[in-house]
Amino acid sequence: KVYGPPGVGAVWARGALYVSHFGSGPAPPSRIYRIEPGGAVTVAAPNAGVNGLALGPDGRLYGGRHLDGTVSVFDWDDLAAEPTPVVETYMGARFNSPNDLVIRSDGTIYFTDPGWQSPVPEPQAARRAYRAAPDGTVEVIPGTPDRPNGIALTADERTLFITGTDGLRRYDLNADGTLASGATNVDAVSGGLDGLGLDCAGNLYV
């Protein structure tokens, strides 16, 4: 069993489940566990510094790192090695504490930055979600819930969902992954929300 704060950013890859696990307080230590189908748990990365995890279209493992404010990619051959940053700054400053992320088939990364494990003072002027295009361009996703947290993309890549401390929002996307509309509140779901997930039938888990 894994004791302590719950694991986050679960990713199934290479025959096992990978989750991150961290303590409380500003920039807490974080590691990645590998959980085997039979229940055996090992530490795959003892000093990962991540919150959410996601698989990219290239099959690599990406993580939102509260440790250094980046979205970074890990090396499957050595998950314990220092990951490589792929999204580092916005308007010349590091991000507060990248949380959950989802990656489109063309490599576009959508991620939340709620500030939960951020340094003090927070490097960014606001707690937001972002879209990082394959060319490196980073833009703010407007109208997110307060302290945006969970994020999910539908299988057809035309709808994005984001949770936060005051509900759930959805966004329509263009064929290239850019925003086609502003935020729409999902009235059927309310309250403070954390992670999101979509299954192969399109059901949304909150």
mmCIF file of C-alpha atoms in Angstrom:
data_model
loop_
_atom_site.group_PDB
_atom_site.id
_atom_site.type_symbol
_atom_site.label_atom_id
_atom_site.label_comp_id
_atom_site.label_asym_id
_atom_site.label_seq_id
_atom_site.Cartn_x
_atom_site.Cartn_y
_atom_site.Cartn_z
ATOM 1 C CA LYS A 1 0.000 0.000 0.000
ATOM 2 C CA VAL A 2 1.020 3.615 -0.558
ATOM 3 C CA TYR A 3 0.582 5.625 2.629
ATOM 4 C CA GLY A 4 0.345 9.400 3.023
ATOM 5 C CA PRO A 5 -1.159 12.004 0.665
ATOM 6 C CA PRO A 6 -2.899 10.480 -2.338
ATOM 7 C CA GLY A 7 -1.043 9.783 -5.544
ATOM 8 C CA VAL A 8 -1.869 12.063 -8.452
ATOM 9 C CA GLY A 9 -1.453 12.181 -12.192
ATOM 10 C CA ALA A 10 -1.927 8.461 -12.734
ATOM 11 C CA VAL A 11 -0.494 7.140 -16.013
ATOM 12 C CA TRP A 12 -0.658 3.556 -17.292
ATOM 13 C CA ALA A 13 2.416 2.748 -19.375
ATOM 14 C CA ARG A 14 4.762 -0.134 -20.047
ATOM 15 C CA GLY A 15 2.665 -2.586 -18.077
ATOM 16 C CA ALA A 16 2.385 -0.593 -14.853
ATOM 17 C CA LEU A 17 0.694 2.376 -13.213
ATOM 18 C CA TYR A 18 2.805 5.457 -12.455
ATOM 19 C CA VAL A 19 1.662 8.036 -9.887
ATOM 20 C CA SER A 20 3.329 10.958 -8.173
ATOM 21 C CA HIS A 21 3.251 11.364 -4.415
ATOM 22 C CA PHE A 22 4.192 14.352 -2.283
ATOM 23 C CA GLY A 23 3.825 15.880 1.160
ATOM 24 C CA SER A 24 2.407 19.243 2.215
ATOM 25 C CA GLY A 25 3.745 22.786 2.360
ATOM 26 C CA PRO A 26 5.509 24.968 -0.238
ATOM 27 C CA ALA A 27 7.450 22.950 -2.845
ATOM 28 C CA PRO A 28 7.271 19.632 -0.942
ATOM 29 C CA PRO A 29 9.440 16.687 -1.965
ATOM 30 C CA SER A 30 7.819 14.473 -4.574
ATOM 31 C CA ARG A 31 8.536 11.053 -6.043
ATOM 32 C CA ILE A 32 7.037 8.792 -8.699
ATOM 33 C CA TYR A 33 5.828 5.317 -7.792
ATOM 34 C CA ARG A 34 5.544 2.364 -10.154
ATOM 35 C CA ILE A 35 2.606 0.115 -9.173
ATOM 36 C CA GLU A 36 2.596 -3.370 -10.689
ATOM 37 C CA PRO A 37 -0.663 -5.143 -11.630
ATOM 38 C CA GLY A 38 -0.128 -7.528 -8.701
ATOM 39 C CA GLY A 39 0.159 -4.623 -6.251
ATOM 40 C CA ALA A 40 3.927 -4.392 -5.797
ATOM 41 C CA VAL A 41 5.086 -0.775 -5.371
ATOM 42 C CA THR A 42 8.545 0.574 -6.129
ATOM 43 C CA VAL A 43 9.955 4.109 -6.227
ATOM 44 C CA ALA A 44 10.720 4.873 -9.868
ATOM 45 C CA ALA A 45 11.935 8.447 -9.309
ATOM 46 C CA PRO A 46 12.834 9.463 -5.736
ATOM 47 C CA ASN A 47 13.252 13.196 -6.389
ATOM 48 C CA ALA A 48 10.885 13.865 -9.297
ATOM 49 C CA GLY A 49 9.383 17.114 -7.944
ATOM 50 C CA VAL A 50 6.159 16.541 -9.902
ATOM 51 C CA ASN A 51 2.425 16.679 -9.421
ATOM 52 C CA GLY A 52 0.463 15.581 -12.513
ATOM 53 C CA LEU A 53 1.796 13.120 -15.080
ATOM 54 C CA ALA A 54 0.795 12.522 -18.706
ATOM 55 C CA LEU A 55 1.887 10.519 -21.724
ATOM 56 C CA GLY A 56 2.854 12.454 -24.830
ATOM 57 C CA PRO A 57 2.159 11.350 -28.416
ATOM 58 C CA ASP A 58 5.824 10.359 -28.539
ATOM 59 C CA GLY A 59 5.214 7.835 -25.742
ATOM 60 C CA ARG A 60 7.355 9.756 -23.284
ATOM 61 C CA LEU A 61 6.358 10.620 -19.711
ATOM 62 C CA TYR A 62 5.710 14.298 -18.969
ATOM 63 C CA GLY A 63 5.187 15.898 -15.582
ATOM 64 C CA GLY A 64 4.093 19.219 -14.121
ATOM 65 C CA ARG A 65 6.961 20.068 -11.758
ATOM 66 C CA HIS A 66 6.225 22.212 -8.732
ATOM 67 C CA LEU A 67 9.907 21.856 -7.837
ATOM 68 C CA ASP A 68 11.132 24.216 -10.564
ATOM 69 C CA GLY A 69 7.896 25.493 -12.162
ATOM 70 C CA THR A 70 8.315 23.617 -15.438
ATOM 71 C CA VAL A 71 6.583 21.019 -17.535
ATOM 72 C CA SER A 72 9.316 18.459 -18.115
ATOM 73 C CA VAL A 73 9.849 15.126 -19.857
ATOM 74 C CA PHE A 74 11.361 12.061 -18.165
ATOM 75 C CA ASP A 75 13.656 9.418 -19.647
ATOM 76 C CA TRP A 76 12.034 5.970 -19.477
ATOM 77 C CA ASP A 77 15.486 4.369 -19.369
ATOM 78 C CA ASP A 78 16.284 6.293 -16.178
ATOM 79 C CA LEU A 79 13.241 7.885 -14.543
ATOM 80 C CA ALA A 80 15.385 8.930 -11.583
ATOM 81 C CA ALA A 81 17.532 11.161 -13.812
ATOM 82 C CA GLU A 82 16.869 14.899 -13.954
ATOM 83 C CA PRO A 83 14.021 15.477 -16.438
ATOM 84 C CA THR A 84 14.297 17.851 -19.399
ATOM 85 C CA PRO A 85 12.175 21.047 -19.243
ATOM 86 C CA VAL A 86 9.935 21.627 -22.271
ATOM 87 C CA VAL A 87 7.823 24.548 -20.962
ATOM 88 C CA GLU A 88 9.644 26.860 -18.555
ATOM 89 C CA THR A 89 8.345 30.437 -18.399
ATOM 90 C CA TYR A 90 5.548 32.858 -19.186
ATOM 91 C CA MET A 91 6.221 36.583 -19.543
ATOM 92 C CA GLY A 92 9.781 36.032 -18.349
ATOM 93 C CA ALA A 93 8.903 34.280 -15.068
ATOM 94 C CA ARG A 94 8.672 30.655 -14.018
ATOM 95 C CA PHE A 95 5.240 29.171 -13.431
ATOM 96 C CA ASN A 96 3.863 28.950 -9.899
ATOM 97 C CA SER A 97 3.413 25.181 -9.561
ATOM 98 C CA PRO A 98 2.330 23.291 -12.690
ATOM 99 C CA ASN A 99 -0.265 20.780 -11.563
ATOM 100 C CA ASP A 100 -2.179 18.585 -14.011
ATOM 101 C CA LEU A 101 -1.578 18.368 -17.751
ATOM 102 C CA VAL A 102 -2.922 16.771 -20.895
ATOM 103 C CA ILE A 103 -1.151 16.498 -24.247
ATOM 104 C CA ARG A 104 -2.721 16.660 -27.705
ATOM 105 C CA SER A 105 -1.686 14.358 -30.561
ATOM 106 C CA ASP A 106 0.355 17.158 -32.173
ATOM 107 C CA GLY A 107 2.295 17.806 -28.955
ATOM 108 C CA THR A 108 0.265 20.773 -27.705
ATOM 109 C CA ILE A 109 0.351 20.782 -23.892
ATOM 110 C CA TYR A 110 -2.534 22.109 -21.806
ATOM 111 C CA PHE A 111 -1.727 22.487 -18.109
ATOM 112 C CA THR A 112 -2.981 24.088 -14.918
ATOM 113 C CA ASP A 113 -0.981 26.260 -12.519
ATOM 114 C CA PRO A 114 -3.007 26.735 -9.304
ATOM 115 C CA GLY A 115 -0.207 27.726 -6.958
ATOM 116 C CA TRP A 116 -0.726 25.003 -4.362
ATOM 117 C CA GLN A 117 2.976 24.160 -4.036
ATOM 118 C CA SER A 118 4.294 27.483 -5.247
ATOM 119 C CA PRO A 119 7.185 29.481 -3.824
ATOM 120 C CA VAL A 120 6.242 32.594 -1.852
ATOM 121 C CA PRO A 121 5.730 35.128 -3.340
ATOM 122 C CA GLU A 122 4.216 33.416 -6.364
ATOM 123 C CA PRO A 123 6.229 34.061 -9.559
ATOM 124 C CA GLN A 124 3.129 34.542 -11.759
ATOM 125 C CA ALA A 125 0.680 37.390 -11.187
ATOM 126 C CA ALA A 126 -2.351 35.085 -11.403
ATOM 127 C CA ARG A 127 -3.305 31.427 -11.000
ATOM 128 C CA ARG A 128 -4.162 30.233 -14.486
ATOM 129 C CA ALA A 129 -4.184 27.460 -17.043
ATOM 130 C CA TYR A 130 -2.029 27.573 -20.165
ATOM 131 C CA ARG A 131 -1.720 26.211 -23.674
ATOM 132 C CA ALA A 132 1.825 25.508 -24.881
ATOM 133 C CA ALA A 133 1.957 25.060 -28.662
ATOM 134 C CA PRO A 134 4.461 22.720 -30.369
ATOM 135 C CA ASP A 135 6.465 25.773 -31.511
ATOM 136 C CA GLY A 136 6.983 26.821 -27.875
ATOM 137 C CA THR A 137 4.406 29.617 -27.811
ATOM 138 C CA VAL A 138 2.609 29.808 -24.450
ATOM 139 C CA GLU A 139 -0.774 31.480 -24.008
ATOM 140 C CA VAL A 140 -3.201 31.857 -21.117
ATOM 141 C CA ILE A 141 -6.481 29.934 -21.209
ATOM 142 C CA PRO A 142 -8.980 32.568 -20.045
ATOM 143 C CA GLY A 143 -11.952 32.179 -17.733
ATOM 144 C CA THR A 144 -10.785 29.120 -15.810
ATOM 145 C CA PRO A 145 -12.163 28.236 -12.378
ATOM 146 C CA ASP A 146 -10.359 29.685 -9.390
ATOM 147 C CA ARG A 147 -7.086 27.834 -8.779
ATOM 148 C CA PRO A 148 -7.438 25.653 -11.889
ATOM 149 C CA ASN A 149 -6.467 22.087 -11.138
ATOM 150 C CA GLY A 150 -7.735 19.065 -13.100
ATOM 151 C CA ILE A 151 -7.669 19.101 -16.896
ATOM 152 C CA ALA A 152 -8.937 16.668 -19.528
ATOM 153 C CA LEU A 153 -9.200 16.520 -23.323
ATOM 154 C CA THR A 154 -11.843 14.554 -25.229
ATOM 155 C CA ALA A 155 -10.734 11.795 -27.609
ATOM 156 C CA ASP A 156 -11.621 13.890 -30.673
ATOM 157 C CA GLU A 157 -9.498 16.720 -29.215
ATOM 158 C CA ARG A 158 -12.276 19.268 -29.722
ATOM 159 C CA THR A 159 -13.286 19.858 -26.077
ATOM 160 C CA LEU A 160 -11.178 20.768 -23.056
ATOM 161 C CA PHE A 161 -12.381 20.550 -19.438
ATOM 162 C CA ILE A 162 -10.801 22.314 -16.447
ATOM 163 C CA THR A 163 -11.710 22.086 -12.748
ATOM 164 C CA GLY A 164 -10.906 24.370 -9.849
ATOM 165 C CA THR A 165 -12.096 25.436 -6.418
ATOM 166 C CA ASP A 166 -15.352 26.831 -7.823
ATOM 167 C CA GLY A 167 -16.525 24.304 -10.396
ATOM 168 C CA LEU A 168 -15.946 22.924 -13.876
ATOM 169 C CA ARG A 169 -15.505 24.784 -17.184
ATOM 170 C CA ARG A 170 -15.457 23.521 -20.769
ATOM 171 C CA TYR A 171 -13.880 24.971 -23.888
ATOM 172 C CA ASP A 172 -14.539 24.225 -27.526
ATOM 173 C CA LEU A 173 -11.337 23.839 -29.533
ATOM 174 C CA ASN A 174 -10.492 24.387 -33.173
ATOM 175 C CA ALA A 175 -9.020 21.596 -35.296
ATOM 176 C CA ASP A 176 -5.511 22.918 -34.564
ATOM 177 C CA GLY A 177 -6.060 22.880 -30.788
ATOM 178 C CA THR A 178 -6.513 26.621 -30.348
ATOM 179 C CA LEU A 179 -9.506 27.914 -28.398
ATOM 180 C CA ALA A 180 -12.675 28.213 -30.458
ATOM 181 C CA SER A 181 -14.738 29.718 -27.643
ATOM 182 C CA GLY A 182 -14.556 31.187 -24.173
ATOM 183 C CA ALA A 183 -15.240 29.210 -21.021
ATOM 184 C CA THR A 184 -18.654 27.619 -20.489
ATOM 185 C CA ASN A 185 -19.624 26.699 -16.950
ATOM 186 C CA VAL A 186 -20.785 23.092 -16.485
ATOM 187 C CA ASP A 187 -23.699 23.690 -14.140
ATOM 188 C CA ALA A 188 -24.253 20.010 -13.367
ATOM 189 C CA VAL A 189 -20.990 19.923 -11.403
ATOM 190 C CA SER A 190 -20.215 22.398 -8.626
ATOM 191 C CA GLY A 191 -18.011 22.939 -5.614
ATOM 192 C CA GLY A 192 -14.302 22.553 -5.132
ATOM 193 C CA LEU A 193 -12.938 20.010 -7.611
ATOM 194 C CA ASP A 194 -9.543 18.386 -8.079
ATOM 195 C CA GLY A 195 -8.582 15.835 -10.741
ATOM 196 C CA LEU A 196 -10.344 14.900 -13.974
ATOM 197 C CA GLY A 197 -10.347 11.822 -16.154
ATOM 198 C CA LEU A 198 -12.038 10.627 -19.356
ATOM 199 C CA ASP A 199 -12.581 6.995 -20.262
ATOM 200 C CA CYS A 200 -12.676 5.435 -23.731
ATOM 201 C CA ALA A 201 -16.480 5.859 -23.874
ATOM 202 C CA GLY A 202 -16.240 9.598 -23.261
ATOM 203 C CA ASN A 203 -17.430 9.537 -19.632
ATOM 204 C CA LEU A 204 -15.969 12.315 -17.490
ATOM 205 C CA TYR A 205 -14.796 11.451 -13.969
ATOM 206 C CA VAL A 206 -14.463 14.341 -11.511
#
